[in-house]
Short mmCIF file of C-alpha atoms in Angstrom, two decimals:
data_model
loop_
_atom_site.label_atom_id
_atom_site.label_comp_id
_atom_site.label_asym_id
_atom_site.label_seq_id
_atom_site.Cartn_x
_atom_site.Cartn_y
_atom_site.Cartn_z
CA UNK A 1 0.00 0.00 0.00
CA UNK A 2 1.13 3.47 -0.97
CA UNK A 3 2.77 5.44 2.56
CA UNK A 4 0.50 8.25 2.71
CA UNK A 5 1.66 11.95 3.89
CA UNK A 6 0.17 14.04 6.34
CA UNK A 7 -1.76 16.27 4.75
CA UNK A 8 -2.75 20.09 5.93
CA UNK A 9 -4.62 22.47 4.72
CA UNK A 10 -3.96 26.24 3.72
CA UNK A 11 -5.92 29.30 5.16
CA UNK A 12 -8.13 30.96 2.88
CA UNK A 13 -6.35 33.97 1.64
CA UNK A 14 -8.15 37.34 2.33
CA UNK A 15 -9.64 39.43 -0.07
CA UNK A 16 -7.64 42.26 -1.78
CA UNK A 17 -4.18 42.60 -3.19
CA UNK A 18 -2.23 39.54 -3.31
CA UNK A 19 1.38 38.99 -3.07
CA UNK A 20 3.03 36.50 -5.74
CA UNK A 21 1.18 32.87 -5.59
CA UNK A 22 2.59 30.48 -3.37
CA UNK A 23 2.34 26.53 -3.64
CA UNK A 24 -0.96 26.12 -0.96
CA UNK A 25 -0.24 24.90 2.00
CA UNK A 26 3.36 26.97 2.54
CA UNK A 27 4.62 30.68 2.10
CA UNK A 28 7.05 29.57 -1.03
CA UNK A 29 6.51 31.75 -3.88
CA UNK A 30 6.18 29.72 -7.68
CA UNK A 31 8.03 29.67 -10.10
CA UNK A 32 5.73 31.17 -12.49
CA UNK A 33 5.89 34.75 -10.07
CA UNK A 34 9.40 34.87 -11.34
CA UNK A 35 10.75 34.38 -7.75
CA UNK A 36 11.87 30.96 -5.86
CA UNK A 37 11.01 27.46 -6.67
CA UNK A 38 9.19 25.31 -3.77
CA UNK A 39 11.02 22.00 -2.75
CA UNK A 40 9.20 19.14 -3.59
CA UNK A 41 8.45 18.18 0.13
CA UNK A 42 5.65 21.89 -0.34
CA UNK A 43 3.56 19.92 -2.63
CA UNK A 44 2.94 16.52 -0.29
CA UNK A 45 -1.18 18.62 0.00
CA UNK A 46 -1.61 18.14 -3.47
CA UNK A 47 0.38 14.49 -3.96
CA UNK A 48 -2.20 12.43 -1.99
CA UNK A 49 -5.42 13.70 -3.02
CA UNK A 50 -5.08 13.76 -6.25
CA UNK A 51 -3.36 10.05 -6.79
CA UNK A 52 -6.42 8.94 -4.37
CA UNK A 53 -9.16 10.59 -7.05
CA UNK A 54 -7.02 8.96 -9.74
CA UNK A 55 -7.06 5.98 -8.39
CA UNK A 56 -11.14 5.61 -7.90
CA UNK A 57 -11.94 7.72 -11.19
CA UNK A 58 -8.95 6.93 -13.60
CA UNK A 59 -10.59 5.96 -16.83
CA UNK A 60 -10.08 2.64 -18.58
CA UNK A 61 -8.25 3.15 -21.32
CA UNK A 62 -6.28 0.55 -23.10
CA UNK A 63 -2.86 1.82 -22.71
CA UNK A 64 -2.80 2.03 -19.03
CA UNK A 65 -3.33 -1.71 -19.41
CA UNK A 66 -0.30 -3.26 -18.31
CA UNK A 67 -0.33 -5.76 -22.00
CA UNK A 68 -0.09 -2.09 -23.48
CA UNK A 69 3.69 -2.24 -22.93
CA UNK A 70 5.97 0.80 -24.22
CA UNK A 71 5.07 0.47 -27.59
CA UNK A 72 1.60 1.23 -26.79
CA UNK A 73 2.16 4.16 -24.66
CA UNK A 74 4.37 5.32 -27.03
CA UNK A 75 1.73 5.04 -29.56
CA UNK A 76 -0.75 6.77 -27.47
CA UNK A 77 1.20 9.57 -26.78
CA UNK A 78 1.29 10.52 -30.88
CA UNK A 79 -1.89 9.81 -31.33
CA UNK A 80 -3.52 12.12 -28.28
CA UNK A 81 -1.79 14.83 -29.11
CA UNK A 82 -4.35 18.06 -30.36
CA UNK A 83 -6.57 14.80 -30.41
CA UNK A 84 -9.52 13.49 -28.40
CA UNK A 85 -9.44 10.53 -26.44
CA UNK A 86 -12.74 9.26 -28.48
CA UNK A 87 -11.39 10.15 -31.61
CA UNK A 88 -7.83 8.06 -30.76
CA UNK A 89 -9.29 5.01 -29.52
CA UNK A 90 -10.75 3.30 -32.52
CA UNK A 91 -7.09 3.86 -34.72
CA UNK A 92 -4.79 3.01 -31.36
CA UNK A 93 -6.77 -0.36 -31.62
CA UNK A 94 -6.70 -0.90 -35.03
CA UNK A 95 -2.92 -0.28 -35.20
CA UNK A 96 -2.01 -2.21 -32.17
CA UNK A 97 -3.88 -4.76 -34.02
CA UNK A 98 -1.77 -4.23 -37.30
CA UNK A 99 1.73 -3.20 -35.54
CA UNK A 100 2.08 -4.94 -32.39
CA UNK A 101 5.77 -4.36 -32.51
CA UNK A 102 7.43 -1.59 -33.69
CA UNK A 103 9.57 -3.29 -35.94
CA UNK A 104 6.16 -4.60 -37.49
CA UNK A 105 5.26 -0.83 -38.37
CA UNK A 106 8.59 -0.40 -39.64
CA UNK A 107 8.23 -3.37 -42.01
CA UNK A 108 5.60 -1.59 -44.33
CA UNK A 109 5.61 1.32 -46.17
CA UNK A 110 5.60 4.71 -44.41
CA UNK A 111 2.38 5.42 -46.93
CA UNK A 112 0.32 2.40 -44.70
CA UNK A 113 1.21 4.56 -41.30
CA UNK A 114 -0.22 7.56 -43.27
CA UNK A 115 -3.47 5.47 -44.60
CA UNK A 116 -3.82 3.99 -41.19
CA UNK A 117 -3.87 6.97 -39.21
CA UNK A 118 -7.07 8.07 -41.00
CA UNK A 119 -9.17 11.84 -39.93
CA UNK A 120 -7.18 11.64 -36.68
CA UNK A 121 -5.79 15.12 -38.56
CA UNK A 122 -1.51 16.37 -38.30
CA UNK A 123 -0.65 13.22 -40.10
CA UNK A 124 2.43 13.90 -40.09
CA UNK A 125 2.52 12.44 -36.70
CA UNK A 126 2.42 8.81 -38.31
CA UNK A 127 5.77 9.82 -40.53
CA UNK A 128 7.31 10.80 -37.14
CA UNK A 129 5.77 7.68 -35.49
CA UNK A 130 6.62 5.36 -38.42
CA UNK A 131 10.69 6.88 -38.49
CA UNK A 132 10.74 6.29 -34.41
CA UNK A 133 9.70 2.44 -35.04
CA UNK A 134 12.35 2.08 -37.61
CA UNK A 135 14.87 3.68 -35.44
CA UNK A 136 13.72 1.17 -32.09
CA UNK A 137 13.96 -1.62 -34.43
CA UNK A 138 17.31 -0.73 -36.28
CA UNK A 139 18.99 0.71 -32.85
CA UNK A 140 17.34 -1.14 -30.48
CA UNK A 141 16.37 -4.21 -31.36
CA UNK A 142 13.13 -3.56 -31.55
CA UNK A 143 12.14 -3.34 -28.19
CA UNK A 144 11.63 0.47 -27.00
CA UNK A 145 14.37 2.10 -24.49
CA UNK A 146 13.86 2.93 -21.80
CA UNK A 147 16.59 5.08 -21.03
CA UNK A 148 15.40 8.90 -21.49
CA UNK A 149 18.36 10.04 -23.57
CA UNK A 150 17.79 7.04 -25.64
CA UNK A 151 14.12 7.99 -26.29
CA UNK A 152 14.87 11.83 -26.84
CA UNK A 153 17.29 10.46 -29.37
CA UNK A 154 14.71 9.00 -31.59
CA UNK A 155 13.45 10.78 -34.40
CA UNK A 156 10.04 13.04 -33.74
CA UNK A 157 10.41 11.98 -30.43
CA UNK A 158 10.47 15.28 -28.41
CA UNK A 159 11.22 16.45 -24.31
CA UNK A 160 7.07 15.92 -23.31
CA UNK A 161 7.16 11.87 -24.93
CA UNK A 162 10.19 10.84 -24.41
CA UNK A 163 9.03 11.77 -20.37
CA UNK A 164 5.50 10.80 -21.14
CA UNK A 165 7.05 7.26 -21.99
CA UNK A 166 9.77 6.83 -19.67
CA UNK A 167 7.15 7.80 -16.95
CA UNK A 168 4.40 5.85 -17.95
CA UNK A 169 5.81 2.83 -19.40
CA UNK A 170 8.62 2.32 -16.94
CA UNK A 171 7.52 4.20 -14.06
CA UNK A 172 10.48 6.46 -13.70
CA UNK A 173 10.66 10.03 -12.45
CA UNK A 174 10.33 12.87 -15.18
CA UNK A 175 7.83 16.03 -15.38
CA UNK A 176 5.28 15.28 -17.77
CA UNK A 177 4.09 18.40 -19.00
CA UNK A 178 1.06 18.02 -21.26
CA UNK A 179 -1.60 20.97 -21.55
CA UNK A 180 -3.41 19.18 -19.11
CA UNK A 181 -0.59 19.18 -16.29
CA UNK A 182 0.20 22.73 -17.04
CA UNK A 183 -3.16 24.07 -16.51
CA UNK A 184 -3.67 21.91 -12.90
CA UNK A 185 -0.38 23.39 -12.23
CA UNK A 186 -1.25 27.23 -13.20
CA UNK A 187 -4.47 26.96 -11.32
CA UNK A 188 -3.60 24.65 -8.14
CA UNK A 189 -0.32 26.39 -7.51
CA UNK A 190 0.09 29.41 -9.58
CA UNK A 191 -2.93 30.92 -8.88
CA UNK A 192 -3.52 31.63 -12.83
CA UNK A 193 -6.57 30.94 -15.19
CA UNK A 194 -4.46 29.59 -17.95
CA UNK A 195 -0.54 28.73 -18.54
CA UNK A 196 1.73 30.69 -20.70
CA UNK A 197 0.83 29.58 -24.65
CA UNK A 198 4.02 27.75 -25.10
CA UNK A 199 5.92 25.99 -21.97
CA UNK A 200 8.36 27.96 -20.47
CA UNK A 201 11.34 27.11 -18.49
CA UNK A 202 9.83 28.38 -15.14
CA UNK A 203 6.93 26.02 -15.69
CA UNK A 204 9.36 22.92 -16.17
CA UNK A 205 11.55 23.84 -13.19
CA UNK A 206 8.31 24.17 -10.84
CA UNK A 207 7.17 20.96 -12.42
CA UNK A 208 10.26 19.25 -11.63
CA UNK A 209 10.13 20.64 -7.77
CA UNK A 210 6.86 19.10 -7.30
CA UNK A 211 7.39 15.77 -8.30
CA UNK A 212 7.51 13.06 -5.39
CA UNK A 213 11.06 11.60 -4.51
CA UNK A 214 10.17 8.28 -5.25
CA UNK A 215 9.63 7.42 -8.78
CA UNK A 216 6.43 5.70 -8.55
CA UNK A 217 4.88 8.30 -6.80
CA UNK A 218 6.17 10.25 -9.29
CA UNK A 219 5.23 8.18 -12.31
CA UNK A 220 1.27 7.81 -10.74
CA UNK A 221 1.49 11.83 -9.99
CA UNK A 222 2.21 12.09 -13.46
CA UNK A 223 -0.54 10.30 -14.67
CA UNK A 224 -3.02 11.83 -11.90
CA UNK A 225 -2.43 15.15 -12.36
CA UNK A 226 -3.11 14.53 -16.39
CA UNK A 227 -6.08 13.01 -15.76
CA UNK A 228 -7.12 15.67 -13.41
CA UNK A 229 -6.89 18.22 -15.98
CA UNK A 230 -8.45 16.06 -19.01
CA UNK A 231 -11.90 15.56 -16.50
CA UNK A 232 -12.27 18.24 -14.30
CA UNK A 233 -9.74 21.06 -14.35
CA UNK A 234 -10.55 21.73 -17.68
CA UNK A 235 -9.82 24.91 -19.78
CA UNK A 236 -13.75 25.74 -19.70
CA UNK A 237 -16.22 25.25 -17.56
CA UNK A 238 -13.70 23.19 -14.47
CA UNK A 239 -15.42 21.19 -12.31
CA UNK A 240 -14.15 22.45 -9.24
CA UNK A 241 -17.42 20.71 -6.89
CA UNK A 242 -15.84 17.37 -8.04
CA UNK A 243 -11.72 18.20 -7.76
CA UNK A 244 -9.58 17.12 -5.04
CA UNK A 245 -7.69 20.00 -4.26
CA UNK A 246 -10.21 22.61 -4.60
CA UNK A 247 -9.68 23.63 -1.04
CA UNK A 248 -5.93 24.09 -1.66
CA UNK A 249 -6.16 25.83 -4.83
CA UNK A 250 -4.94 29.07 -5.23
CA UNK A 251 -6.53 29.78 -8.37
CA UNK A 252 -9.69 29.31 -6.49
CA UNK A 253 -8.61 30.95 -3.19
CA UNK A 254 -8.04 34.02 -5.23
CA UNK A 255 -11.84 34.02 -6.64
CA UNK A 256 -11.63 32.83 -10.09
CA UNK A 257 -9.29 35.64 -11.48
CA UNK A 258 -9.68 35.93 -15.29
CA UNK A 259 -6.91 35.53 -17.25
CA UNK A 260 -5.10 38.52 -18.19
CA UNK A 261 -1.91 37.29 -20.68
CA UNK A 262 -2.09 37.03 -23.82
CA UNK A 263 -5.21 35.80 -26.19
CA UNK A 264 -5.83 32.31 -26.00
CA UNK A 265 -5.08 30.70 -29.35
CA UNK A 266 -8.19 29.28 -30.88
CA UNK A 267 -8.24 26.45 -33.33
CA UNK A 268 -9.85 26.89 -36.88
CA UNK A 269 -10.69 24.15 -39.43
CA UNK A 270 -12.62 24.84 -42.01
CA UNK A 271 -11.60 27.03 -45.10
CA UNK A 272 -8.04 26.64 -43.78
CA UNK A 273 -5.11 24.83 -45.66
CA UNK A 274 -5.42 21.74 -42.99
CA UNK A 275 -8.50 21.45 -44.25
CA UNK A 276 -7.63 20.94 -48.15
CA UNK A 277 -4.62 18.93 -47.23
CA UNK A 278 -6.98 16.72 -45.23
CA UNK A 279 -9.48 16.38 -47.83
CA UNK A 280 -6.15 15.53 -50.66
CA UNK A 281 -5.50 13.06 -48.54
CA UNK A 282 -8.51 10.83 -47.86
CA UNK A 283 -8.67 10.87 -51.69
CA UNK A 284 -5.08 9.18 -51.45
CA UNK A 285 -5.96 6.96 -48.79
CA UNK A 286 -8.99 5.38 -50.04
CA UNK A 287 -7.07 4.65 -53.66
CA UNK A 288 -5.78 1.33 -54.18
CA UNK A 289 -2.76 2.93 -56.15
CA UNK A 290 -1.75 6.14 -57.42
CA UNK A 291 -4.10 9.12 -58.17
CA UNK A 292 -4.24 11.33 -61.28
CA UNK A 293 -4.03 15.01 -60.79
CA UNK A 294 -7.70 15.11 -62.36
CA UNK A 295 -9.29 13.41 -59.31
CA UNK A 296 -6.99 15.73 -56.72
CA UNK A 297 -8.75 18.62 -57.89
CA UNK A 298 -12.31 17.67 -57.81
CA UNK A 299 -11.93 17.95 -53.53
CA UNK A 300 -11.50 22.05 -53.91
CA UNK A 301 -12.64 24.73 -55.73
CA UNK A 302 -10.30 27.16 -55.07
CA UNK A 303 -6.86 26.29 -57.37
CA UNK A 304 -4.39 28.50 -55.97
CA UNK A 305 -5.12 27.20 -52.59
CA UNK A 306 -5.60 23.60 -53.29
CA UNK A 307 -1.90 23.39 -55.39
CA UNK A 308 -0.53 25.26 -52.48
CA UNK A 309 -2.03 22.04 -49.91
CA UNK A 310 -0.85 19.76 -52.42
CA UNK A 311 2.66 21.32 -52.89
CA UNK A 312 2.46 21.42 -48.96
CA UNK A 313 1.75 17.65 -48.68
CA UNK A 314 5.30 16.70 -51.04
CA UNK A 315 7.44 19.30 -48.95
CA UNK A 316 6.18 17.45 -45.59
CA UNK A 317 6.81 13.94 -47.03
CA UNK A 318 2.94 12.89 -47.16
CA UNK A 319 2.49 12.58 -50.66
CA UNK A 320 5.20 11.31 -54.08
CA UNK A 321 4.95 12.90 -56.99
CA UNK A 322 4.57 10.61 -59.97
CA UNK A 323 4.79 11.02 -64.16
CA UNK A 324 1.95 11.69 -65.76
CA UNK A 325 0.38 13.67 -63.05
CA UNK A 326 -0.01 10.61 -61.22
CA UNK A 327 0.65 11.28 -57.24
CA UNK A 328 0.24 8.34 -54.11
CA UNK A 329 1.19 7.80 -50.31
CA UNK A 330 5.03 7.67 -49.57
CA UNK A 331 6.93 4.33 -50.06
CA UNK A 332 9.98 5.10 -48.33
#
């Protein structure tokens, strides 16, 4: 059974100016106020209540299943990126089905990674995902590493998966910093609506202070605090009636302040490149062999914009170029 810490409980903060935000339950300013950085041991409130939600209210999802291994955790982690859980689920089982191994994905064409990955949309995730197989099987005999440097070393395998991986697959101790994580942590300890648009170093060191000694503590505080924000810390409409540490956080201490940085970036789809590229495509997918430039263009009206999606899809490696006109999925 887990050792559980004692855990105490913060004041409620008056009402009026506030100094910097501190991690609740101490009087150590966070990183993100540009001052100190707490010592892990400041966030043993936070540790237990949220690895005892996540352990009654953790979802079910196939790669937390322990026959997942690290190949499916790795191939989670592509797919779920900018992509919904519902939306990933149907493809991660269809290509664990296909690709058990990675050396199995590596075996085939990187065109059948690109067919196979379907409307899950960025598809140039399966070119990264398909080059990281080859790379486990060629450099590691086909099992994946679990040495961190090993996995940042892979190709398209950046600082949040190769963590992501090394935490979740093998339990070790790294700072998982997903959207998710970073918006629990800008709320809970921060005292902020929303993170920063892009990570920043502050939010990796505070990350990194928080984390349990032990690494799995650590690995499960990973996964809790992701889950945490993907169900009820979310970016609207939080659930802070059903969270864990809604007495300790200092977003909510403060009232709810509205976030003042810069503009959220909003995602839009339609009439936008990404969409012509994804319409291209599912034209190539669904063709048994190449496909002449005459069928390309019946998917768009507009030609300046649906060459420039087309000429987008060769530069990124998505589509070949053929004679005649002729264009199909990449074979190598």
């Amino acid at each position: 059974m887990r050792p559980r810490s004692p855990r105490t409980t913060a004041p409620p903060t008056p009402p009026g100016p506030r100094p910097p935000a501190a991690v609740p339950g101490t009087s150590v300013p966070a990183a993100a106020s540009g001052t100190s950085v707490p010592a892990a041991a400041s966030a043993v409130p936070l540790h237990a209540p949220v690895v005892d939600w996540f352990d009654e209210h953790a979802r079910d999802l196939p790669w937390r299943r322990p026959e997942a291994g690290a190949w499916g955790v790795m191939v989670s982690e592509f797919m779920l990126q900018q992509t919904p859980v519902n939306r990933v689920l149907p493809v991660y089982e269809h290509w664990l089905a296909r690709w058990p191994r990675p050396a199995d994905l590596a075996a085939e064409a990187p065109g059948e990674a690109v067919r196979a990955w379907g409307r899950l949309g960025y598809p140039r995730r399966a070119l990264r995902l398909h080059g990281a197989a080859a790379a486990i099987a060629e450099r590691h005999g086909g099992d994946v590493p679990s040495d961190h440097a090993q996995l940042l070393a892979l190709p398209g395998i950046g600082e949040y998966t190769a963590a992501a991986v090394a935490s979740f697959a093998y339990g070790q101790r790294h700072a998982v910093l997903d959207t998710n994580v970073r918006r629990v942590l800008a709320r809970a300890v921060t005292g902020v609506q929303y993170p920063p648009n892009a990570t920043t170093a502050a939010e990796r060191k505070l990350a990194r202070a928080l984390l349990p000694d032990d690494e799995r503590d650590a690995a499960r505080w990973a996964a809790a605090s992701m889950e945490l924000g993907a169900l009820v810390c979310t970016a609207k409409n939080e659930s802070c009636h059903r969270c864990p540490i809604a007495g300790r956080c200092a977003w909510r201490l403060a009232g709810k302040p509205a976030h003042d940085g810069p503009p959220r970036r909003g995602q839009t789809y339609a009439g936008t490149d990404r969409q012509v590229r994804g319409r291209l495509l599912a034209v190539l997918r669904e063709a048994p062999g190449p496909v002449p430039q005459a069928a390309l263009d019946q998917v768009w009206h507009e030609p300046v914009q649906r060459a420039r999606a087309l000429d987008g899809l060769v530069a990124d490696g998505l589509v070949e170029p053929l004679a005649d006109g002729l264009y199909r999925l990449p074979l190598s």
